[in-house]
Coordinates of C-alpha atoms and ligand atoms in Angstrom, one line a residue:
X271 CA 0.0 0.0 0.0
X272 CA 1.3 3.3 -1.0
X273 CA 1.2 5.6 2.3
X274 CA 3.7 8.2 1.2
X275 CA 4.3 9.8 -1.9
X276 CA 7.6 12.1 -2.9
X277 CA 6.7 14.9 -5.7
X278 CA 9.9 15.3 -7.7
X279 CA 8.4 18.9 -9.2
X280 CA 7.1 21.8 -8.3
X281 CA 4.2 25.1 -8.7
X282 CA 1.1 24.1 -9.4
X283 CA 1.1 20.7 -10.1
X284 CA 3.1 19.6 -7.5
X285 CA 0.6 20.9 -5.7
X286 CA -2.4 19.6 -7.5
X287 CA -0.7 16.0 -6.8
X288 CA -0.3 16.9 -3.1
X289 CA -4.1 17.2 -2.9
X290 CA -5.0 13.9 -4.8
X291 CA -2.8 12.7 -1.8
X292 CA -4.3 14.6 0.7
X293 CA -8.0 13.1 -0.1
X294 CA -6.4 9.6 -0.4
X295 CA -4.9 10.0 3.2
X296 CA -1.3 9.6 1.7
X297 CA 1.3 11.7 3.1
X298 CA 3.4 13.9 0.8
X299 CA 6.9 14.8 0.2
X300 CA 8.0 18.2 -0.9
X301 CA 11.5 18.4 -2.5
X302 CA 12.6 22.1 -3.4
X303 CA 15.1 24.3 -4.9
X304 CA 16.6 27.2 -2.7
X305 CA 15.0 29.3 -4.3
X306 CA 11.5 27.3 -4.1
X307 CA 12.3 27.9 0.3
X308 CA 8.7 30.1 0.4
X309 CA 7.0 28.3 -2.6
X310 CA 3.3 27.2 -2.2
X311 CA 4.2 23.0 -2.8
X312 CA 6.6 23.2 0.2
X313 CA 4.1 24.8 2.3
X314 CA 1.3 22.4 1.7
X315 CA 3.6 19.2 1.7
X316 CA 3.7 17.4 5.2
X317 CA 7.7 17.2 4.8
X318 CA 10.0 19.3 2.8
X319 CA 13.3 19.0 2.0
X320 CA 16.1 21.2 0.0
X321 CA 17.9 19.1 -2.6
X322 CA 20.6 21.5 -3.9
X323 CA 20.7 25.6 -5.9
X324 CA 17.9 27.1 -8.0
X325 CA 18.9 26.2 -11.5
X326 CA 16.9 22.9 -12.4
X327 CA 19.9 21.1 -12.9
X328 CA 21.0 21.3 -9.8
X329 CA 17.8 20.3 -8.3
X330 CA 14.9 19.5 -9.9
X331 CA 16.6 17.0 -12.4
X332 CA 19.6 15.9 -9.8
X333 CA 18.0 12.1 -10.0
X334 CA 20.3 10.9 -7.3
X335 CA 19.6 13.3 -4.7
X336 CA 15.6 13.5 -5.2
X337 CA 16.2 9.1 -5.0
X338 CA 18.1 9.9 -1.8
X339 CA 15.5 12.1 0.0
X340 CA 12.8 9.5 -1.1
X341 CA 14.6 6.6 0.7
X342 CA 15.5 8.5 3.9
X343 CA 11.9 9.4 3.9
X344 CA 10.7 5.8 3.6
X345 CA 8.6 7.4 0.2
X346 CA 7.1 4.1 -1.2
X347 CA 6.7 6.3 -4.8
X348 CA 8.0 9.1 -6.7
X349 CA 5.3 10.8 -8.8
X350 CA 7.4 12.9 -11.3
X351 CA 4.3 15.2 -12.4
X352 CA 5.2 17.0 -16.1
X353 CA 8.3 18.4 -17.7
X354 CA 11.6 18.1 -15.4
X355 CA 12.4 13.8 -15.1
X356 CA 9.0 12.6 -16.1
X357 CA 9.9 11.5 -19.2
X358 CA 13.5 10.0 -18.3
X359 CA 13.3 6.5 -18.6
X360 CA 16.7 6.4 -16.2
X361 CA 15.0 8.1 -14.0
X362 CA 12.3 5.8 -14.2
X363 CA 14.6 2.6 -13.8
X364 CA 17.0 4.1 -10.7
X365 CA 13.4 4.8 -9.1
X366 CA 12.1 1.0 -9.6
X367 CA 15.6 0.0 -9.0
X368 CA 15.5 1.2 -5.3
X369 CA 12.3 -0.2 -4.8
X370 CA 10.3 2.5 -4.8
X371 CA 7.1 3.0 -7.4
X372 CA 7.4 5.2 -9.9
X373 CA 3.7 6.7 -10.7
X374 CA 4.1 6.9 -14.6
X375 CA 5.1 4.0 -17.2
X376 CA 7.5 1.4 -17.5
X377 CA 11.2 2.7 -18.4
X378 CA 10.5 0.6 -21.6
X379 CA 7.4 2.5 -22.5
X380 CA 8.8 6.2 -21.9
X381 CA 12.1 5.0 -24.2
X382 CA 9.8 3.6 -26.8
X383 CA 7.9 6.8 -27.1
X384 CA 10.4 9.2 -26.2
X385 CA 12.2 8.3 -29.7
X386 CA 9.8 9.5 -32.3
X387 CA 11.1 7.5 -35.0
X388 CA 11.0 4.4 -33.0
X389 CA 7.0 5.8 -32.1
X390 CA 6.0 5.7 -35.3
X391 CA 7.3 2.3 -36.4
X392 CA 5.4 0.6 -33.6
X393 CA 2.9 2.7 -34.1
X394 CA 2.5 1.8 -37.7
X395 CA 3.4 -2.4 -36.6
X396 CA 0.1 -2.4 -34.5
X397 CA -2.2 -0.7 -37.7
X398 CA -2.3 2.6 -36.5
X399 CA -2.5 5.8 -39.1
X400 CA 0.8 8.1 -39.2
X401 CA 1.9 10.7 -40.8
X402 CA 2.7 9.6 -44.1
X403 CA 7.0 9.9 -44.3
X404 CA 10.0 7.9 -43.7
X405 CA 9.3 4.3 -42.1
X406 CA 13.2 4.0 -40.6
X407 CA 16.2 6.0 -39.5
X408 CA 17.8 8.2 -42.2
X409 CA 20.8 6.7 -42.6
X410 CA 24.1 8.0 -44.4
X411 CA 23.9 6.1 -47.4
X412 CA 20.1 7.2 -48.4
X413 CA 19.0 9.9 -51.0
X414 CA 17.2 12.3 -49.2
X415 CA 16.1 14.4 -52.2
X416 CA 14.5 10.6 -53.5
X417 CA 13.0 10.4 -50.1
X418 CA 11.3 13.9 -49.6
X419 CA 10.2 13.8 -53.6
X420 CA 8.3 10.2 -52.7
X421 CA 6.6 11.9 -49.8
X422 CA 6.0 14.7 -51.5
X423 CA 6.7 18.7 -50.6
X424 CA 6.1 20.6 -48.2
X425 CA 7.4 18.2 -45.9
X426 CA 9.1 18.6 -42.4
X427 CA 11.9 17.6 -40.9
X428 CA 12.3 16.4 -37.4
X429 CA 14.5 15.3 -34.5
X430 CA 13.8 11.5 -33.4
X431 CA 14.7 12.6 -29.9
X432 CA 12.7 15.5 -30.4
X433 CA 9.2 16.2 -29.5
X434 CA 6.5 19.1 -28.8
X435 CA 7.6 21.0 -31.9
X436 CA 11.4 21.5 -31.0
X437 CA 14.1 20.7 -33.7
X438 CA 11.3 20.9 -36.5
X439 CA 11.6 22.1 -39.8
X440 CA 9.2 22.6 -42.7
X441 CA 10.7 22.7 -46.2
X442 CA 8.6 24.2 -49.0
X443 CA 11.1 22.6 -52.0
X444 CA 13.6 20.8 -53.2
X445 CA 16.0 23.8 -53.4
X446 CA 15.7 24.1 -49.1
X447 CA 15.9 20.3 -48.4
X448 CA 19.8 20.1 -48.2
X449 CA 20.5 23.1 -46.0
X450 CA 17.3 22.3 -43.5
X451 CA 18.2 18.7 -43.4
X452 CA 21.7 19.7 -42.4
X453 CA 20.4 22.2 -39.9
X454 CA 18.3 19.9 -38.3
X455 CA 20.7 17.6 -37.8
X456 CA 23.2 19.7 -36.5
X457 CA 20.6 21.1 -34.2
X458 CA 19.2 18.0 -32.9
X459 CA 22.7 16.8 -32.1
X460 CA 23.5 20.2 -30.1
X461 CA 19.8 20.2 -28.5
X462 CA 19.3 16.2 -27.9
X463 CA 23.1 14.5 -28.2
X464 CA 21.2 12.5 -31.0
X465 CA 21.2 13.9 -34.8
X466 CA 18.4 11.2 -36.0
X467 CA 15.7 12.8 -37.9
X468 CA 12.8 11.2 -39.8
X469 CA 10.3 13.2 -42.7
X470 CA 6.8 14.0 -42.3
X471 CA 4.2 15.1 -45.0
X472 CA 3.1 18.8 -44.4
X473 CA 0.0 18.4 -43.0
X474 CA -1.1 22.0 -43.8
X475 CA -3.9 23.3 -41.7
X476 CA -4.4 20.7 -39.1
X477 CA -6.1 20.2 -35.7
X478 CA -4.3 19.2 -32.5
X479 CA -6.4 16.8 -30.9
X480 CA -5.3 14.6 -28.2
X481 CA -6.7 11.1 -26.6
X482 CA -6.3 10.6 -22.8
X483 CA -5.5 6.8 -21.9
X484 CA -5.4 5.1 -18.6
X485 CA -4.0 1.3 -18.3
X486 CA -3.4 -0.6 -15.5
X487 CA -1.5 -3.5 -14.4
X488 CA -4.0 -6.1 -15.1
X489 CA -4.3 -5.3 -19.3
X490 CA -7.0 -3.0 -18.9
X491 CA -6.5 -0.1 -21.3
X492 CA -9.6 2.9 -21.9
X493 CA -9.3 6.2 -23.1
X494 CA -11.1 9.4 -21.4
X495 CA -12.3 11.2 -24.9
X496 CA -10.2 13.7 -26.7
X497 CA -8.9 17.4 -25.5
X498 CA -8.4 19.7 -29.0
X499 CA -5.3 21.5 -28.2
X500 CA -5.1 23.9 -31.4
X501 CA -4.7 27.2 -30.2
X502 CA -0.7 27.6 -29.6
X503 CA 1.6 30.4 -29.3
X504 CA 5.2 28.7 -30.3
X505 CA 4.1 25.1 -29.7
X506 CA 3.2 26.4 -26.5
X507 CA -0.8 25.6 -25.6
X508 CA -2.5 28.4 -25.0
X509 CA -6.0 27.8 -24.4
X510 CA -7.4 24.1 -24.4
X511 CA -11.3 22.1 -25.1
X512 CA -13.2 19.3 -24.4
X513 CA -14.7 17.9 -26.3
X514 CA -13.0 19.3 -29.1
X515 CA -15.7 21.1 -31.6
X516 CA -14.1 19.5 -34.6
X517 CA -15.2 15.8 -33.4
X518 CA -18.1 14.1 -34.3
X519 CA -19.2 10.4 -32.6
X520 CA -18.2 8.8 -34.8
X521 CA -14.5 10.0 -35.5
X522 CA -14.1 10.2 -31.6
X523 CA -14.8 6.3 -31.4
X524 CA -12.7 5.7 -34.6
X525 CA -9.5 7.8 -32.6
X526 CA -10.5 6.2 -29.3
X527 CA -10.2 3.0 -30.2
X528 CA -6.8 3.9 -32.6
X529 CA -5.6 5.4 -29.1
X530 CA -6.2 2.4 -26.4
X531 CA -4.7 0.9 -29.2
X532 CA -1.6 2.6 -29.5
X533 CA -1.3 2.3 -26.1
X534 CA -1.4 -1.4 -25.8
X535 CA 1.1 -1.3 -28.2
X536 CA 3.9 -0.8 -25.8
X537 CA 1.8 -2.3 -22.8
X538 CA 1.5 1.3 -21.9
X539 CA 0.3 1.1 -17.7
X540 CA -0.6 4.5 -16.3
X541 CA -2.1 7.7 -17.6
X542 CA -0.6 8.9 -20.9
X543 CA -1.9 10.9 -24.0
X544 CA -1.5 10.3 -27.9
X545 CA -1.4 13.3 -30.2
X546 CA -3.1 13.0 -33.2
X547 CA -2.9 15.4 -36.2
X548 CA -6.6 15.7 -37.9
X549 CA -7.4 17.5 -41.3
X550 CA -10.5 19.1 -42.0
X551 CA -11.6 15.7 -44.2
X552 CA -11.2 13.8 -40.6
X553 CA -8.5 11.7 -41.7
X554 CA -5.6 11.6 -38.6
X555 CA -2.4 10.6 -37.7
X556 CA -0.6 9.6 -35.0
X557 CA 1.7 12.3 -34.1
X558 CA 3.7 11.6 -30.5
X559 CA 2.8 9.7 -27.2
X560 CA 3.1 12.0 -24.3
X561 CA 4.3 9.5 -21.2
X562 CA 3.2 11.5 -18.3
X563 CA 0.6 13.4 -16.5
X564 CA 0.0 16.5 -18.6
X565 CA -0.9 19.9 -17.8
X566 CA -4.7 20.1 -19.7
X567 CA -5.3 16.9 -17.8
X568 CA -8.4 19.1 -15.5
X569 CA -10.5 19.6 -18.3
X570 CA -10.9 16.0 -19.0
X571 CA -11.4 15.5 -15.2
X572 CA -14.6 17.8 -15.2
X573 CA -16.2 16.4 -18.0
X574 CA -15.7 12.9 -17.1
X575 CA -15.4 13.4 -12.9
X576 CA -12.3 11.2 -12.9
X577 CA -9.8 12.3 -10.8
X578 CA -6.7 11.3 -12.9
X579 CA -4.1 12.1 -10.2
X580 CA -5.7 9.1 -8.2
X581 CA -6.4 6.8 -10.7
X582 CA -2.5 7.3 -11.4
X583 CA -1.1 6.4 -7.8
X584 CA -4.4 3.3 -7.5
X585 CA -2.5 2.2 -10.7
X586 CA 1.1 2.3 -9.4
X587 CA -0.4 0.6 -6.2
X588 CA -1.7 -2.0 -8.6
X589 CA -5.1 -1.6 -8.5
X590 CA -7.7 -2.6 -11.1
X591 CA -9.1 0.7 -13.0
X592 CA -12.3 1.9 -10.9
X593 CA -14.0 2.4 -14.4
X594 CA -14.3 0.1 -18.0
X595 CA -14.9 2.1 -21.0
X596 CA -18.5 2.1 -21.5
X597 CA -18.5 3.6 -17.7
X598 CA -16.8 7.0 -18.9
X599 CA -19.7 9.5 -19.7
X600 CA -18.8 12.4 -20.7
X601 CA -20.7 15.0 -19.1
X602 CA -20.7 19.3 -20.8
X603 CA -17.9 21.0 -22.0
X604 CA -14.6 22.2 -20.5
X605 CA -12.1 25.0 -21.5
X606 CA -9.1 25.8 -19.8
X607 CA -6.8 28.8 -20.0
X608 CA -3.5 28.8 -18.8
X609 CA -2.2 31.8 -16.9
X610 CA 1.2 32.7 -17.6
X611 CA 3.2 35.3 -16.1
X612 CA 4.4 37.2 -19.2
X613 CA 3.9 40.6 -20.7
X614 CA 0.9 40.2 -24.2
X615 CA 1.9 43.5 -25.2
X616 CA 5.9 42.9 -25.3
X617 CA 6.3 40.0 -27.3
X618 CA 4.9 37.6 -24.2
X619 CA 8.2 38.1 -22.5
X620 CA 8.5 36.4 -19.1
X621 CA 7.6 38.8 -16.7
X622 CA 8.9 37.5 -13.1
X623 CA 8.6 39.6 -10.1
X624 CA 6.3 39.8 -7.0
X625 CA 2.9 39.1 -7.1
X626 CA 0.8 42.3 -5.1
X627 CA -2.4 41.7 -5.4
X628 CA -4.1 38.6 -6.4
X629 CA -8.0 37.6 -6.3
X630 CA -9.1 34.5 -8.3
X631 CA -12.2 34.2 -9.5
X632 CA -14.6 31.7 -7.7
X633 CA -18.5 30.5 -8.9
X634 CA -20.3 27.6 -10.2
X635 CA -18.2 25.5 -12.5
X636 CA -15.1 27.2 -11.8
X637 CA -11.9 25.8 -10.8
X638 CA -8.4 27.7 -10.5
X639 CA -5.1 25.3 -10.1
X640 CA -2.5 27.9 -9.3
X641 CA 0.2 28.0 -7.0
X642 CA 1.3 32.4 -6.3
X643 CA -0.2 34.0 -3.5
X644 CA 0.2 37.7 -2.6
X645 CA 3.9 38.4 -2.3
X646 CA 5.2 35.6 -3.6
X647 CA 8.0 36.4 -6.0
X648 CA 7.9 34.3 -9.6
X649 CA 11.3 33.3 -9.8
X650 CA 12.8 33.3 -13.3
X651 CA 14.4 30.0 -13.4
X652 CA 11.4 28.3 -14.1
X653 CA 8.3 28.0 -16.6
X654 CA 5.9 31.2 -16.1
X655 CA 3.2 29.7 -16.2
X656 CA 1.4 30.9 -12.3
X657 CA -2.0 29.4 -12.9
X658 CA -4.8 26.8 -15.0
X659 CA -8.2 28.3 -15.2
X660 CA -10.4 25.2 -15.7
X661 CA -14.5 26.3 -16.4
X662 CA -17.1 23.6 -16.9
X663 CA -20.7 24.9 -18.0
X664 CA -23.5 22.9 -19.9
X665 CA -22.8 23.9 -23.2
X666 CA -19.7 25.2 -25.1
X667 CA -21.3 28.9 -25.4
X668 CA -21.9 28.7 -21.8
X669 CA -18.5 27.9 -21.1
X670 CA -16.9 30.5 -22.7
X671 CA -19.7 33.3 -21.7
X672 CA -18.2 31.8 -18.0
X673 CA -14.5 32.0 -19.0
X674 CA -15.2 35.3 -19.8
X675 CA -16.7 36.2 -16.5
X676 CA -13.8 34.2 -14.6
X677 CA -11.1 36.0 -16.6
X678 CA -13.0 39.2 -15.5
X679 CA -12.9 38.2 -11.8
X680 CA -9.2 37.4 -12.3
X681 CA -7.2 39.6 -10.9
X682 CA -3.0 39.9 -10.2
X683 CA -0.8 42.8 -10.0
X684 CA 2.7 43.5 -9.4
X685 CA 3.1 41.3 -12.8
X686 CA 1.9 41.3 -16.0
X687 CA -0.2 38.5 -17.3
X688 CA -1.3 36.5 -20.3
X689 CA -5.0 37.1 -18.8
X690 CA -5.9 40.2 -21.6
X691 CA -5.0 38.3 -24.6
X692 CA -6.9 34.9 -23.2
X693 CA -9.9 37.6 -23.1
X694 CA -9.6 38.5 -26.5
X695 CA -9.1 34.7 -27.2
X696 CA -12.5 34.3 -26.5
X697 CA -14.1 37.2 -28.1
X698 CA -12.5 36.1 -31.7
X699 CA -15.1 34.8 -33.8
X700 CA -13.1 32.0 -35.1
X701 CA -13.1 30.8 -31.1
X702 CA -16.4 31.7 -31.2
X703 CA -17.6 29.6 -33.7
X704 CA -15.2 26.7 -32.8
X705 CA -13.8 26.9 -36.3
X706 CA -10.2 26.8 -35.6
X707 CA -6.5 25.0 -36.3
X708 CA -3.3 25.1 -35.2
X709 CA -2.6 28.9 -37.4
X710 CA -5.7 30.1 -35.3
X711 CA -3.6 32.6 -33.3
X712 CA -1.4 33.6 -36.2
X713 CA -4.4 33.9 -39.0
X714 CA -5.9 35.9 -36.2
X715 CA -3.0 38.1 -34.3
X716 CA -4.3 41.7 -35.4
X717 CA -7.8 40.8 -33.8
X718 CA -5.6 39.7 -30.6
X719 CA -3.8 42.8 -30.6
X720 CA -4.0 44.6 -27.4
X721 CA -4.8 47.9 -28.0
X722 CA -5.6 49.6 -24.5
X723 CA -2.7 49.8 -22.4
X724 CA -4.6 52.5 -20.3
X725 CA -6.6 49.6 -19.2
X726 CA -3.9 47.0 -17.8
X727 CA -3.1 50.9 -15.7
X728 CA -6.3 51.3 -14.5
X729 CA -6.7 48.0 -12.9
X730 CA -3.5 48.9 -10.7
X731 CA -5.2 52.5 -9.7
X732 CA -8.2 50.6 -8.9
X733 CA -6.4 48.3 -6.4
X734 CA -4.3 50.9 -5.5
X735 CA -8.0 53.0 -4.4
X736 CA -9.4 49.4 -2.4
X737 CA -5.5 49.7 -0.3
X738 CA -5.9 53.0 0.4
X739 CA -9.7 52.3 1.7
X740 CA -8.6 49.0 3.5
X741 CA -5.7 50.4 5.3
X742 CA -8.3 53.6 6.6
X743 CA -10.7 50.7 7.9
X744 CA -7.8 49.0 9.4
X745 CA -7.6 52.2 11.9
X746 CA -10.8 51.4 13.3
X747 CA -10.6 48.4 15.8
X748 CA -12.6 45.5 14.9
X749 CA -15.2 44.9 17.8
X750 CA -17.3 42.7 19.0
X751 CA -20.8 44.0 18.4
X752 CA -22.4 43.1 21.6
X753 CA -19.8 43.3 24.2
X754 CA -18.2 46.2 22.9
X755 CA -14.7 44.6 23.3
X756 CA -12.4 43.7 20.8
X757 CA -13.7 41.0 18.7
X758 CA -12.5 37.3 19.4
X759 CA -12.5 36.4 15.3
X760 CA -9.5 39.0 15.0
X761 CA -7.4 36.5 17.2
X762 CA -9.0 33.7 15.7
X763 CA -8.1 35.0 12.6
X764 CA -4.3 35.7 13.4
X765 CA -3.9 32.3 15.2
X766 CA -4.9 30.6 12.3
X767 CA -2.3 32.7 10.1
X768 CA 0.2 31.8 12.4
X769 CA -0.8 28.0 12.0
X770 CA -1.1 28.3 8.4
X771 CA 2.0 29.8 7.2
Ligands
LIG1191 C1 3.3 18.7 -37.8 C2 2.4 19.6 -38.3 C3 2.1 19.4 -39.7 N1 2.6 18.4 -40.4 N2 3.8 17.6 -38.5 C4 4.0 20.9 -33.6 C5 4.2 20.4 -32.3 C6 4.6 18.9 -32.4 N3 3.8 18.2 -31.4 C7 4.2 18.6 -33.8 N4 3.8 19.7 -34.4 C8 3.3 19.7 -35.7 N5 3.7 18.7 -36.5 C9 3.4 17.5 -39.8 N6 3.9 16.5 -40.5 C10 1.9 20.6 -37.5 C11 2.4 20.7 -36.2 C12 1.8 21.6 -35.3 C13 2.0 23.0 -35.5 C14 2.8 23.5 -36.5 C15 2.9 24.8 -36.7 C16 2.3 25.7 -35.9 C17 1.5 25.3 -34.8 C18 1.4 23.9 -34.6 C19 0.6 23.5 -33.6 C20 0.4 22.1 -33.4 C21 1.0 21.2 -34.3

C-alpha cells in the first residue's frame, strides 16, 4: 500500500498531486530548490526538504539526490508530475531500482515513445495511421532528395529525440531540403546529443487533438475522450477544449479505439496521451505519445469526474481501474486557459517579479489550479506559467460566456499577465464559432492585438483606491458588536495565520 508519496516537481502541479494525496490520506513529500524555500508545494507538503541551488539542474533533475531524499523518507513512490524527469526513462529505472514505485510507465514504454522514429514504427506495426513519411532512421547512405520527392513537398523535418515541436523544420522545396536537413541535424545533435531525424508530410492546416489513456496493471486499457489543443503560441498551448468542436461520434470512437490501441502497443500502464494530427476531411495521424501526466489533464477530469491524479497512484499501487470504457460519460464541455506570467503587449516576454495583489475568480463551474499568492515572487528559473483556469458549464457557449466572467474576476498585479489576450481569445469569432487550427492565433493576431494599455493601468489604480480604503478601515478596531470589546474572530483570525504559514 502506498502511504507516502515524494513529488519530484514543483508550482502548481506539485501541488495539485499533493491534494490527490491529501484526499487519499497519503502523506506527501515536498522536494525544493533554494529558491523554491517560500514556494506554495513546500508549504502544503507534510515534509519538505532542500535538494541542492535554483537552477533545475541542480535540483529539480539531480535524479540521485531526489532518490536519496525518497529513501530517507521511507517514500514508497516518486510521482514525477510533467516536464523536469517525467519523461527520463533512467530516471524511471534508478526509481524502480530502489524499490520504490514510480507513478508513470515502465522505463521501456517512456524509451519507446520518447524516440519519435521508433514511435511511429510501432505505431505503424500495431495498424495505427501516421503521418505519411520515412518508415526508418535516415541513414548515411540514403538519397534524401528521393526520399522527400516520394513523400511529397512541403514536408518537415524532425529530431527523433525530439518532441513538442522543438528541432522541427518545414521545407517548402527541393531547393531548401539540403540546407534544413543539415540544420536539423546539427541542431538536434546540439539540442538532444542525438542527430536522428525522420520526414513527415506537411499536414497544412491541421487540428491538434489529443486522446487521454489510462492502463493498468491487469491489461486494462480505456481512453477518457479527446482534448483539442489547437490554439498555440510557439508550440506552447494556449487555451485548451473538451470535447473538441471538430469531433463528431463517430471520429471520436474511430481515434479512441486507434488510441487504447496505441497504447497497448507498448503495454502502456498508467495515464498517458496520444497526439493525433486531424485535417479538416477527418483523416488523422498519429503524431507523439506524451508519457506522463499532462498539464490540460483538469479539463478532461470535469467532463468525465475522474480524478486522474488518483487513478495514477491506485494504478502504481496495482489496482484494477475503478471504471471500464462504457462507464466514462462524458458530461458538458470544459475550456481551460493557462495563466502565464508574461507581458501580451511585449512579445509575451517572461515577466517574473512579485505578485501584489491577487483575487481568483470563484462560482459555479469554476476551478483555479494555481500555485502564487500575494507576495510571492515568480522566480525566473522556471516556466511562467502561475495558474490553470479550468470552467465547466452545460454547453460550449456557456463555457466560454463563464470563461469570460472568470477571466474578468481574475485579478493579479505586481506582474503582468497573459489574462488580456486569453480575453480577447475568447471574443475572436473563429473561437467563437469553434472553427479553428493550429494557425488560429497567427491567422488571427491583429484581432488579438491589445490595444488599450490604459486599461492593464487602470486596474492597478483601482487596487491601489481598495488599499488606500482597506488600510483607513484598518484604523478602526474591529469589535465585537455586543460586548463592545475587541472581537474574538480577529485573534482567531491571526492564530490561524500563524498556524497556516
Ligand atoms: C506537424 C504539423 C504538420 N505536419 N507535422 C507541432 C508540435 C509537435 N507536437 C508537432 N507539431 C506539428 N507537427 C506535420 N507532419 C503541425 C504541427 C503543429 C503545428 C505546426 C505549426 C504551428 C503550430 C502547430 C501546432 C500544433 C502542431
Amino acid at each position: 500500500m502506498i502511504k507516502k508519496i515524494l513529488v519530484a516537481n514543483r508550482g502548481e502541479i506539485a501541488v495539485r498531486i499533493m491534494r490527490s494525496c491529501r484526499e487519499m490520506g497519503i502523506t506527501s513529500v515536498a522536494v525544493f530548490s533554494e529558491v523554491d524555500r517560500t514556494s506554495m508545494h513546500v508549504r502544503y507538503a507534510d515534509e519538505a526538504y532542500c535538494i541542492g541551488p535554483s537552477p533545475s539542474n541542480e535540483s529539480y533533475l539531480k535524479m540521485d539526490t531526489i532518490l536519496e531524499v525518497a529513501i530517507k523518507t521511507n517514500a514508497d513512490a516518486i510521482h514525477p508530475g510533467y516536464g523536469f524527469l517525467s519523461e527520463n526513462a533512467e530516471f524511471a529505472s534508478k526509481v524502480l531500482a530502489a524499490g520504490i514505485k514510480f507513478v508513470g510507465p515502465s522505463p521501456y514504454a517512456i524509451s519507446a515513445m520518447g524516440d519519435k522514429v521508433t514511435a511511429r514504427e510501432l505505431m505503424q506495426n500495431s495498424g495505427v495511421p501516421v503521418v505519411p513519411g520515412t518508415k526508418k532512421p535516415l541513414s548515411i547512405g540514403d538519397d534524401v532528395r528521393v526520399i522527400a520527392k516520394e513523400i511529397g513537398y512541403p514536408i518537415m523535418i524532425k529530431a527523433s529525440a525530439g518532441g513538442g515541436g522543438k528541432g522541427m523544420r518545414l521545407v517548402k522545396a527541393e531547393s531548401e531540403l539540403m540546407s534544413s536537413f543539415n540544420m536539423a541535424k546539427s541542431e538536434a545533435l546540439s539540442s538532444f546529443g542525438n542527430d536522428t531525424v525522420y520526414i513527415e508530410k506537411y499536414i497544412e492546416s491541421p487540428h491538434h487533438i489529443e486522446f487521454q489513456i489510462l492502463a493498468d496493471q491487469h491489461g486494462n486499457t480505456i481512453h477518457l475522450f479527446e482534448r483539442e489543443c489547437s490554439v498555440q503560441r510557439r508550440h506552447q498551448k494556449v487555451v485548451e477544449e473538451t470535447p473538441s468542436p471538430h469531433m463528431t461520434p463517430e471520429l471520436r470512437h474511430k481515434m479512441g479505439q486507434y488510441a487504447v490501441k496505441a497504447a497497448q502497443s507498448v503495454n502502456y500502464v498508467g495515464a498517458g496521451t496520444i497526439e493525433f494530427l486531424v485535417d479538416d476531411n477527418h483523416n488523422f495521424y498519429f503524431l507523439e505519445m506524451n508519457t506522463r501526466l499532462q498539464v490540460e489533464h483538469p479539463i478532461t477530469e470535469r467532463i468525465t469526474g475522474i480524478d486522474i491524479v488518483k487513478e495514477q497512484i491506485k494504478i502504481a499501487d496495482g489496482e484494477k481501474l475503478s471504471y471500464a470504457q462504457d462507464e466514462v460519460i462524458m458530461h458538458g464541455h470544459a475550456i481551460e486557459c493557462r495563466i502565464y506570467a508574461e507581458d501580451p503587449q511585449n512579445n509575451f516576454m517572461p515577466c517574473p517579479g512579485v505578485i501584489k495583489h491577487i483575487t481568483e475568480p470563484l462560482g459555479l463551474g469554476v476551478r483555479t489550479d494555481g500555485y502564487v499568492y500575494k507576495g510571492y515572487e515568480i522566480p525566473i528559473f522556471y516556466d511562467p506559467m502561475i495558474s490553470k483556469l479550468i470552467i465547466w458549464a452545460k454547453t460550449r457557449d456557456e463555457a466560454i460566456a463563464r470563461m469570460k466572467r472568470a477571466l474578468y474576476e481574475y485579478k493579479i498585479t505586481g506582474v503582468k499577465t497573459s489574462i488580456p489576450f486569453l480575453e480577447k481569445i475568447m471574443d475572436t469569432p473563429d473561437f467563437k464559432n469553434g472553427k479553428y487550427d493550429t494557425h488560429f492565433i497567427e491567422k488571427n493576431k491583429d484581432y488579438l492585438e491589445i490595444g488599450e494599455p490604459c486599461e492593464l493601468e487602470c486596474q492597478d489604480i483601482a487596487m491601489f483606491v481598495a488599499y488606500l480604503d482597506f488600510m483607513k478601515k484598518q484604523q478602526y478596531k474591529v469589535r465585537d458588536n455586543v460586548t463592545n470589546k475587541p472581537s474574538a474572530w480577529k485573534e482567531f483570525g491571526k492564530k490561524r495565520n500563524m498556524l497556516r504559514f
